[in-house]
PDB file of C-alpha atoms in Angstrom:
ATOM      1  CA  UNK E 607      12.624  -0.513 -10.072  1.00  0.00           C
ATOM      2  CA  UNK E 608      12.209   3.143 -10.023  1.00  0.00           C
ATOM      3  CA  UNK E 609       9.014   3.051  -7.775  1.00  0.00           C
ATOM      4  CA  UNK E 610       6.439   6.218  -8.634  1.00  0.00           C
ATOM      5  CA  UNK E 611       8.389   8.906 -10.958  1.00  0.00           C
ATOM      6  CA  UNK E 612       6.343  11.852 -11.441  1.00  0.00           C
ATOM      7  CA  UNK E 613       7.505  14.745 -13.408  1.00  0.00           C
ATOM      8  CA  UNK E 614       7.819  18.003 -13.810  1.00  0.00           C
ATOM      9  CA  UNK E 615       9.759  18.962 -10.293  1.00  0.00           C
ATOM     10  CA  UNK E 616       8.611  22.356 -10.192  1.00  0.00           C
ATOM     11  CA  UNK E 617       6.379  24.390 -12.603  1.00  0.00           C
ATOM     12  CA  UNK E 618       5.300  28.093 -12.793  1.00  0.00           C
ATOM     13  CA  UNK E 619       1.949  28.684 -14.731  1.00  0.00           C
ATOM     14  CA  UNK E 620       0.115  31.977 -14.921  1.00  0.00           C
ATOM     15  CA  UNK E 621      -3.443  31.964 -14.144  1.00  0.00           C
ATOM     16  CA  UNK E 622      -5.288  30.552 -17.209  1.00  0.00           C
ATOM     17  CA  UNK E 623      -2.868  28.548 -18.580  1.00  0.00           C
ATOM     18  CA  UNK E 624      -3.282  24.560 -18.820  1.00  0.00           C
ATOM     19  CA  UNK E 625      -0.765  21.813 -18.216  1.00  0.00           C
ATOM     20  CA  UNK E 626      -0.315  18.067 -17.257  1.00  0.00           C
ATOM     21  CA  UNK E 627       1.652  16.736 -13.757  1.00  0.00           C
ATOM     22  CA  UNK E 628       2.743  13.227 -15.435  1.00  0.00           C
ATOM     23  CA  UNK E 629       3.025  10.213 -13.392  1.00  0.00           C
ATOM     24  CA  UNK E 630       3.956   6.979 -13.717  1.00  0.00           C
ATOM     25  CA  UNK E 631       4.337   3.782 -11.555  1.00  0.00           C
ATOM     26  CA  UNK E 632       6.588   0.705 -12.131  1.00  0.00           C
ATOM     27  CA  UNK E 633       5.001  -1.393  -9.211  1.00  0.00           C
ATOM     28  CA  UNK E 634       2.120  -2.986 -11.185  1.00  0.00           C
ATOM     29  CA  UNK E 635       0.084  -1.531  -8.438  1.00  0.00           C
ATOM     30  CA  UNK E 636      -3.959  -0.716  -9.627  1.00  0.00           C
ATOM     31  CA  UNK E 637      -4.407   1.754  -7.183  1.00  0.00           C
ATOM     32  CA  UNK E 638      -3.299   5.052  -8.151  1.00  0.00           C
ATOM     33  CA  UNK E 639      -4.236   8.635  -6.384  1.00  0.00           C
ATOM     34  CA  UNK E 640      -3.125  12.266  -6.399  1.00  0.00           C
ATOM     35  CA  UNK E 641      -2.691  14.660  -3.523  1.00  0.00           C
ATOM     36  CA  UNK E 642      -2.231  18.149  -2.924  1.00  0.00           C
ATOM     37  CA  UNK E 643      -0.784  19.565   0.079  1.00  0.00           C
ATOM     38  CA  UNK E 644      -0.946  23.166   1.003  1.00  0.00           C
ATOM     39  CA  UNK E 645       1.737  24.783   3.609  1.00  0.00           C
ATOM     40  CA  UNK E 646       1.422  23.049   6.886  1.00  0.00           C
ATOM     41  CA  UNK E 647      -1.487  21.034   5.996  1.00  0.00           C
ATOM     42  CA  UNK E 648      -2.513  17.664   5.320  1.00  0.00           C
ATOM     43  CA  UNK E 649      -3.726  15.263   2.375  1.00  0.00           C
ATOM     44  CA  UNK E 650      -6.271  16.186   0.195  1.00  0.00           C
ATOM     45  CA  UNK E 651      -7.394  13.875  -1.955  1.00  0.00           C
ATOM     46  CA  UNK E 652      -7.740  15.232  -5.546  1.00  0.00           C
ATOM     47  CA  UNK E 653      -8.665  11.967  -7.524  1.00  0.00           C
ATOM     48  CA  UNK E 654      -7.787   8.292  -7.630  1.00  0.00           C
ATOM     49  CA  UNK E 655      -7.896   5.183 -10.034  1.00  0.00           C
ATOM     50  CA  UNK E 656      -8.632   1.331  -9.465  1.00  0.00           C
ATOM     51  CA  UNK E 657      -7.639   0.640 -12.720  1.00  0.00           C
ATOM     52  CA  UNK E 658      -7.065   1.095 -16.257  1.00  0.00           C
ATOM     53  CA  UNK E 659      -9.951   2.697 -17.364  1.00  0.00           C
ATOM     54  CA  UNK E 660     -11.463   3.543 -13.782  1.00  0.00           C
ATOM     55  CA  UNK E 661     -11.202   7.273 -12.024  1.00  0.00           C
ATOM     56  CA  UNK E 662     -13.032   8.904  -9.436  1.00  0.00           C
ATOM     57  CA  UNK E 663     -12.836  12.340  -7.732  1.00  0.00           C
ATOM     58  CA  UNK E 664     -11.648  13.078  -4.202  1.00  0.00           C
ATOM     59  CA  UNK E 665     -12.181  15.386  -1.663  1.00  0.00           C
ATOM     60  CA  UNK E 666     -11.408  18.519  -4.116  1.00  0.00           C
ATOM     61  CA  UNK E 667     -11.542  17.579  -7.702  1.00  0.00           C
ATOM     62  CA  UNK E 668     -12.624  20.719  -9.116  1.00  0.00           C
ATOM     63  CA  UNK E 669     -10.009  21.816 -11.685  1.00  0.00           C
ATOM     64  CA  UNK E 670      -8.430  18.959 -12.003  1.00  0.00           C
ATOM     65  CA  UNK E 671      -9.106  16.016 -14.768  1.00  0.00           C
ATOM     66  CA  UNK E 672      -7.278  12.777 -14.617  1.00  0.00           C
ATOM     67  CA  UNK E 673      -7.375   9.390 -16.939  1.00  0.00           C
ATOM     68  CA  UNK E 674      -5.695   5.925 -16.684  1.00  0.00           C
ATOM     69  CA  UNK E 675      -5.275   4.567 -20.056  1.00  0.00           C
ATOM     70  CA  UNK E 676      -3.091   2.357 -18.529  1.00  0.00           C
ATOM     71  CA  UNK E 677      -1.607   0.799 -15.322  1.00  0.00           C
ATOM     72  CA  UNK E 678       1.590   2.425 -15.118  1.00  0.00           C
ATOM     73  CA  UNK E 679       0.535   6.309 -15.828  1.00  0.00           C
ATOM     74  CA  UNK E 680      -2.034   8.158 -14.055  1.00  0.00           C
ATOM     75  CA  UNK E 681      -1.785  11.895 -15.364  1.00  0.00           C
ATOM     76  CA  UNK E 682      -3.235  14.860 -13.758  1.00  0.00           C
ATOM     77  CA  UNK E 683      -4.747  17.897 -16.156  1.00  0.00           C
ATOM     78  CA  UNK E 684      -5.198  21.108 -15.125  1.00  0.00           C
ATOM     79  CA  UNK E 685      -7.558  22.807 -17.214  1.00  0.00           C
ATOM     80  CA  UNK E 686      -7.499  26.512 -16.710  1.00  0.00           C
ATOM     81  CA  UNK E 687      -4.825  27.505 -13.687  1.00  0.00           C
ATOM     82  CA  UNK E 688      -6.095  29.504 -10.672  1.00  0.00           C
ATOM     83  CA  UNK E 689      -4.021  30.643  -7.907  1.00  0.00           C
ATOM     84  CA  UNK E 690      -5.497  28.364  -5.289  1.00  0.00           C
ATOM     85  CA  UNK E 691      -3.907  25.710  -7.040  1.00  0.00           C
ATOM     86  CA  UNK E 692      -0.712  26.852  -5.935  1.00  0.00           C
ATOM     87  CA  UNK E 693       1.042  24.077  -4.177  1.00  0.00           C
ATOM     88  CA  UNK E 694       2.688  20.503  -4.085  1.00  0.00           C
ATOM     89  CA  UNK E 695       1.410  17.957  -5.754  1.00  0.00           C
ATOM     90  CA  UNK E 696       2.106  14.046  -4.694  1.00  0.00           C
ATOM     91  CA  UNK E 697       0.690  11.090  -6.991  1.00  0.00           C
ATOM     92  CA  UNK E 698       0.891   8.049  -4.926  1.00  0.00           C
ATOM     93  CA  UNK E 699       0.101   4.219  -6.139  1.00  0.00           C
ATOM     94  CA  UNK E 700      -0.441   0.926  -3.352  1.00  0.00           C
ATOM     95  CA  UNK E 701      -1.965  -1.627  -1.692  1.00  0.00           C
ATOM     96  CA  UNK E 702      -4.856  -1.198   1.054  1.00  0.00           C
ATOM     97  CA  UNK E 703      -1.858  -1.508   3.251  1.00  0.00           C
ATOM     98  CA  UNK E 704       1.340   0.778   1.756  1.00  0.00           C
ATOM     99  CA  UNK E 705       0.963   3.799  -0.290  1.00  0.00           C
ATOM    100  CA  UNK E 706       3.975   4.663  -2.409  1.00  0.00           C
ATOM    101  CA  UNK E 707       4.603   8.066  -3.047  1.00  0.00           C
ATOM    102  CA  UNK E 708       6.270   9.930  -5.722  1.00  0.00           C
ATOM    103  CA  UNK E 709       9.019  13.027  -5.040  1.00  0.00           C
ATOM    104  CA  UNK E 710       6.285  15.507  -5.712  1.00  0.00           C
ATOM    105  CA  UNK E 711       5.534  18.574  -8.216  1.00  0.00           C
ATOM    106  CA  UNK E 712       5.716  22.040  -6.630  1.00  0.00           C
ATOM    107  CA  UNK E 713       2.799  23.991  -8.522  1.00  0.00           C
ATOM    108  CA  UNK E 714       3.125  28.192  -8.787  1.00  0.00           C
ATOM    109  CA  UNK E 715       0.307  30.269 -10.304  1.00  0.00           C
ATOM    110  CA  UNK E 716       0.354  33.510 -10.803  1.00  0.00           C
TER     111      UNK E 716
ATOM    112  CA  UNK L 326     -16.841   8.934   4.253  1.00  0.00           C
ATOM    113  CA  UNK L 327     -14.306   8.738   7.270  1.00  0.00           C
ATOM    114  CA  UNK L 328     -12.453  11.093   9.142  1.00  0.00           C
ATOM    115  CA  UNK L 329      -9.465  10.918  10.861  1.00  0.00           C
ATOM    116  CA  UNK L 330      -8.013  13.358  13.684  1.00  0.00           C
ATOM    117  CA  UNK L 331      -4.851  14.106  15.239  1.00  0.00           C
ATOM    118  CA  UNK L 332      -3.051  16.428  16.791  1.00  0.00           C
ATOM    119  CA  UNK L 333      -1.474  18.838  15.671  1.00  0.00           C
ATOM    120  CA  UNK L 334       1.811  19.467  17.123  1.00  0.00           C
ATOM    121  CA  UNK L 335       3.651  17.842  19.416  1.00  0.00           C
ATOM    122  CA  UNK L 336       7.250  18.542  21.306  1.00  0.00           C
ATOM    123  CA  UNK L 337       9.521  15.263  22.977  1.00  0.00           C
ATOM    124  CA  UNK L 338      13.393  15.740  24.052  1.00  0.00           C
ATOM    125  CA  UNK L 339      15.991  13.833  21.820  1.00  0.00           C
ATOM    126  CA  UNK L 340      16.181  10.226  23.650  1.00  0.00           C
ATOM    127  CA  UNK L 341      12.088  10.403  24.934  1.00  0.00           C
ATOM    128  CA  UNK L 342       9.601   8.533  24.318  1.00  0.00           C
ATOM    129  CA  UNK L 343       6.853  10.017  22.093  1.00  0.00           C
ATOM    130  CA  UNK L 344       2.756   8.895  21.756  1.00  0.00           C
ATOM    131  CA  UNK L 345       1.079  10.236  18.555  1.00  0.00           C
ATOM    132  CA  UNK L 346      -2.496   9.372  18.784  1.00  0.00           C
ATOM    133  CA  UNK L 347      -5.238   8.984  15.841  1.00  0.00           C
ATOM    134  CA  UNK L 348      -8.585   8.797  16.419  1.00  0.00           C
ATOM    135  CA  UNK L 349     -11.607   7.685  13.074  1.00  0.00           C
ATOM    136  CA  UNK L 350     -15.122   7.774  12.892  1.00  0.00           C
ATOM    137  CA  UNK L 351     -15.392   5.371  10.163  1.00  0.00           C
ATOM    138  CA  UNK L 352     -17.370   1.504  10.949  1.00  0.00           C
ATOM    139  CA  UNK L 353     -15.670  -1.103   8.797  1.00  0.00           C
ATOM    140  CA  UNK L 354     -12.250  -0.633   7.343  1.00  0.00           C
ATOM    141  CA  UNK L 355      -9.102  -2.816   6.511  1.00  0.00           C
ATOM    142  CA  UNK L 356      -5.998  -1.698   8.584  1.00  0.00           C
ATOM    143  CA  UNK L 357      -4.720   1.293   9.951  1.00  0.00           C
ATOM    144  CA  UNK L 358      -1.107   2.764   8.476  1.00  0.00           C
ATOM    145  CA  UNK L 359       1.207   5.146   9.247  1.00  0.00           C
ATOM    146  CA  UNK L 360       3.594   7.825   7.649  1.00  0.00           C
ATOM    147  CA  UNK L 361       6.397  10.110   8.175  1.00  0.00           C
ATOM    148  CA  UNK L 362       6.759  12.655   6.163  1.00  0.00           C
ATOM    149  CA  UNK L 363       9.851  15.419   6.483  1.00  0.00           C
ATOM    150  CA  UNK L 364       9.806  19.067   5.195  1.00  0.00           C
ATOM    151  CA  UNK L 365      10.551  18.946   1.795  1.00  0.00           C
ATOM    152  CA  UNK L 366       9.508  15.538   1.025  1.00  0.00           C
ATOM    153  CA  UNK L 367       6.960  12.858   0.364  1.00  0.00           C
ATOM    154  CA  UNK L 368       5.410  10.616   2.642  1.00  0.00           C
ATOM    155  CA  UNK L 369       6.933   7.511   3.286  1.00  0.00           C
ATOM    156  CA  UNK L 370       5.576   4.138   4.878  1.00  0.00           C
ATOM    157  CA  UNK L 371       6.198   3.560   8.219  1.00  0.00           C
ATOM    158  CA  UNK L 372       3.975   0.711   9.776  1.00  0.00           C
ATOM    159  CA  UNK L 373       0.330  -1.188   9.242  1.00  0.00           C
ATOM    160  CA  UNK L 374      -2.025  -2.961  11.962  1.00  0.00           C
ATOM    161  CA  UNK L 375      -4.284  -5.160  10.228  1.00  0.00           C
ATOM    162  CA  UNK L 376      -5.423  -6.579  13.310  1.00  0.00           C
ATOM    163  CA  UNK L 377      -6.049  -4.871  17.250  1.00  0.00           C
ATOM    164  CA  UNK L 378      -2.660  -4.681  19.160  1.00  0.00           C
ATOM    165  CA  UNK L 379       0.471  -4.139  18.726  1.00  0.00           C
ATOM    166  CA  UNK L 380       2.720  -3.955  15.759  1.00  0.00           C
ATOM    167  CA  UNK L 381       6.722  -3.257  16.107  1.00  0.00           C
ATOM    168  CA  UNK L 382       9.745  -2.164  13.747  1.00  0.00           C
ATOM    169  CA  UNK L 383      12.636  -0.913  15.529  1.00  0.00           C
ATOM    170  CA  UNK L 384      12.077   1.831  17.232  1.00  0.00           C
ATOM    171  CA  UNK L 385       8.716   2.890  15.916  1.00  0.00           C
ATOM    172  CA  UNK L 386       5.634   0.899  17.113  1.00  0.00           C
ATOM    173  CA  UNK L 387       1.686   0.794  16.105  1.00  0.00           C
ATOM    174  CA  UNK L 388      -0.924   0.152  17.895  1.00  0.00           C
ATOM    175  CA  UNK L 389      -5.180  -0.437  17.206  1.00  0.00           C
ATOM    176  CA  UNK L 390      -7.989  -1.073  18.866  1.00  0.00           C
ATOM    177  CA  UNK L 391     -10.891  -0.986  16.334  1.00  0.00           C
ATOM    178  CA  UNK L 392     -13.485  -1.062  19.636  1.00  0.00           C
ATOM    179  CA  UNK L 393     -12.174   2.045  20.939  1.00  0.00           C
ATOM    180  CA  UNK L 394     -12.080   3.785  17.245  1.00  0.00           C
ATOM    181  CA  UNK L 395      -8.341   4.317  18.239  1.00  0.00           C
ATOM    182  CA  UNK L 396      -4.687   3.933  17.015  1.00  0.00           C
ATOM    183  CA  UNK L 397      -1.270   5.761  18.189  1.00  0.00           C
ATOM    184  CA  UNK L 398       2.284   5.610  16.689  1.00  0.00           C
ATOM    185  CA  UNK L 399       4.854   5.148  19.650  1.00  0.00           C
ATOM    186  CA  UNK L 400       8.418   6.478  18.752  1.00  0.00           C
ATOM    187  CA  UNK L 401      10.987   5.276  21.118  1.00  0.00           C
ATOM    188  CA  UNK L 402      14.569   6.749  21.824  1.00  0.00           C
ATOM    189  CA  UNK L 403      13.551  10.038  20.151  1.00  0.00           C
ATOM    190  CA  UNK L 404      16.487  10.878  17.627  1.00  0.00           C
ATOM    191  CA  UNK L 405      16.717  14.587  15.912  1.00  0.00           C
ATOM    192  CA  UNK L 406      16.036  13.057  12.197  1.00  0.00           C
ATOM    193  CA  UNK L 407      12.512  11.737  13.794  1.00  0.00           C
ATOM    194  CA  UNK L 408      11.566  15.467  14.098  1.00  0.00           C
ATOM    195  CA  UNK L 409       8.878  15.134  11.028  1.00  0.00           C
ATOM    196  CA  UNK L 410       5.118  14.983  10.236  1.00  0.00           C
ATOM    197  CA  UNK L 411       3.100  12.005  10.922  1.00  0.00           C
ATOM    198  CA  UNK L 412       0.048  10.423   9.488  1.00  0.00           C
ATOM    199  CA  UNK L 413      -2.311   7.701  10.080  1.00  0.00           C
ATOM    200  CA  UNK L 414      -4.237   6.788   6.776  1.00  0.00           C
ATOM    201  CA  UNK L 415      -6.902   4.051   6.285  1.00  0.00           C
ATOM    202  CA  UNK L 416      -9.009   2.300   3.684  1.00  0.00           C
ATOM    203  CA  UNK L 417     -12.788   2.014   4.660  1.00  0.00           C
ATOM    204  CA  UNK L 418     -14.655  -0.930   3.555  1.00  0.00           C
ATOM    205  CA  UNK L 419     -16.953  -0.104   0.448  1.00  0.00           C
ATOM    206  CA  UNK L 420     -15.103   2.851  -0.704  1.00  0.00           C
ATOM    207  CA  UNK L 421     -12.046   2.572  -2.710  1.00  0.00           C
ATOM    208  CA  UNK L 422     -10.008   5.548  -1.535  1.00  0.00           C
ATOM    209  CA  UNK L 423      -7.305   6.161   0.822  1.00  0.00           C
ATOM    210  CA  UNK L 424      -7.990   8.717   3.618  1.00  0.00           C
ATOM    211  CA  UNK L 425      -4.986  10.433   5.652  1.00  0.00           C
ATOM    212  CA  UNK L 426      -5.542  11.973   8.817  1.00  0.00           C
ATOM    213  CA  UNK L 427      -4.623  15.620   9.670  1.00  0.00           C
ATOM    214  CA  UNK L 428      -1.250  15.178  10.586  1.00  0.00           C
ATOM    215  CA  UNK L 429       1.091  15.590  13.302  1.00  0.00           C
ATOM    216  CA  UNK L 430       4.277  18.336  13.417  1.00  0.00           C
ATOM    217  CA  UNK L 431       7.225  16.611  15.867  1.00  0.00           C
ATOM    218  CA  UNK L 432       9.379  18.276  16.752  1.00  0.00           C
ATOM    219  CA  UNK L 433      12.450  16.352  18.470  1.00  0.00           C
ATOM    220  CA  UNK L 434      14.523  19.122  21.025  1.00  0.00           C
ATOM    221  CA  UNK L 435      17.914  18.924  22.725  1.00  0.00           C
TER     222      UNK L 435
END
């Protein structure tokens, strides 16, 4: 049971440039969510998922496109880098009462 | 959508006993959790009130009191690994997403 995996660990991007944060739960869990977190600071929601097929934005979606094809992998796009998306990146999956989060994905644009 | 506030930094000596208080502005939601989180890593779970009073796990305890819009993590016997960020999180009624709170810094000293 490896809980939430989420890959890559690190990434440097240059402004412009596209990629996809994978992640992937083992948990069976229909929740899913992802989360940036900027030095010192809290949570912010980016978008979540309440099942296969099902997405919906969060506090600060723009920039960011996510699907759920499935129940185990909820992948996070970003389209065109900036660098105000510099930071970490946490996709989480849960119950109302226990969110499970994954090791993170430290995001540098330049 | 709810909000949830904190504060922001707190200080207890090693051994203490340390109150981290969250207050919401939100009218119907299911429980109230909370997570540590230490520099570096990802949040992990620490405790859940689904009810008003008092919930306890070793040396951490939870308390709620939906009347008074109020919850607090109580960390008891203060130990140098506790010095991390905490956060209350909840799910409101109606809406399917998980909020966090603002977080607190503790900082455990000699």
């Amino acid at each position: 049971n490896a809980g939430v995996t989420q890959t890559p660990k690190f990434q440097v991007l240059k402004t412009g440039q596209s990629m996809t944060l994978q992640c992937a739960q083992d948990m069976n869990h229909e929740y899913m969510s992802w989360y940036r977190q900027d030095p010192g600071m809290g949570l912010r929601l980016i978008h979540y998922s309440v099942g296969a097929g099902i997405t919906d934005q969060g506090e600060v979606p723009n920039g960011y496109n996510v699907s759920r094809s499935t129940t185990e992998d909820f992948p996070l796009r970003l389209l065109s880098a900036a660098p105000s998306q510099t930071s970490v990146y946490f996709c989480a999956s849960g119950t109302i009462e226990t969110q499970y989060f994954g090791p993170g994905t430290r995001l540098l644009v330049l | 959508g709810q909000s949830l506030e904190q504060p922001s930094e707190v200080t207890a000596v090693e051994g203490a006993i340390v109150q981290i208080n969250c207050t919401y502005q939100t009218s119907g939601f299911y429980g109230l959790s909370w997570y540590q989180q230490h520099d570096g890593g990802a949040p992990t779970f620490l405790s859940y009130n689904a009810l008003d009073g008092l919930e306890e796990t070793g040396r951490f305890s939870s308390f709620l009191s939906r009347s008074d819009s109020y919850g607090y993590l109580l960390l008891q016997e203060l130990q140098m690994k506790d010095s991390a960020s905490y956060f209350c999180a909840l799910k409101e009624r109606g809406y399917q997403k998980v909020t966090f709170g603002t977080g607190t810094k503790l900082q455990v000293i000699p």
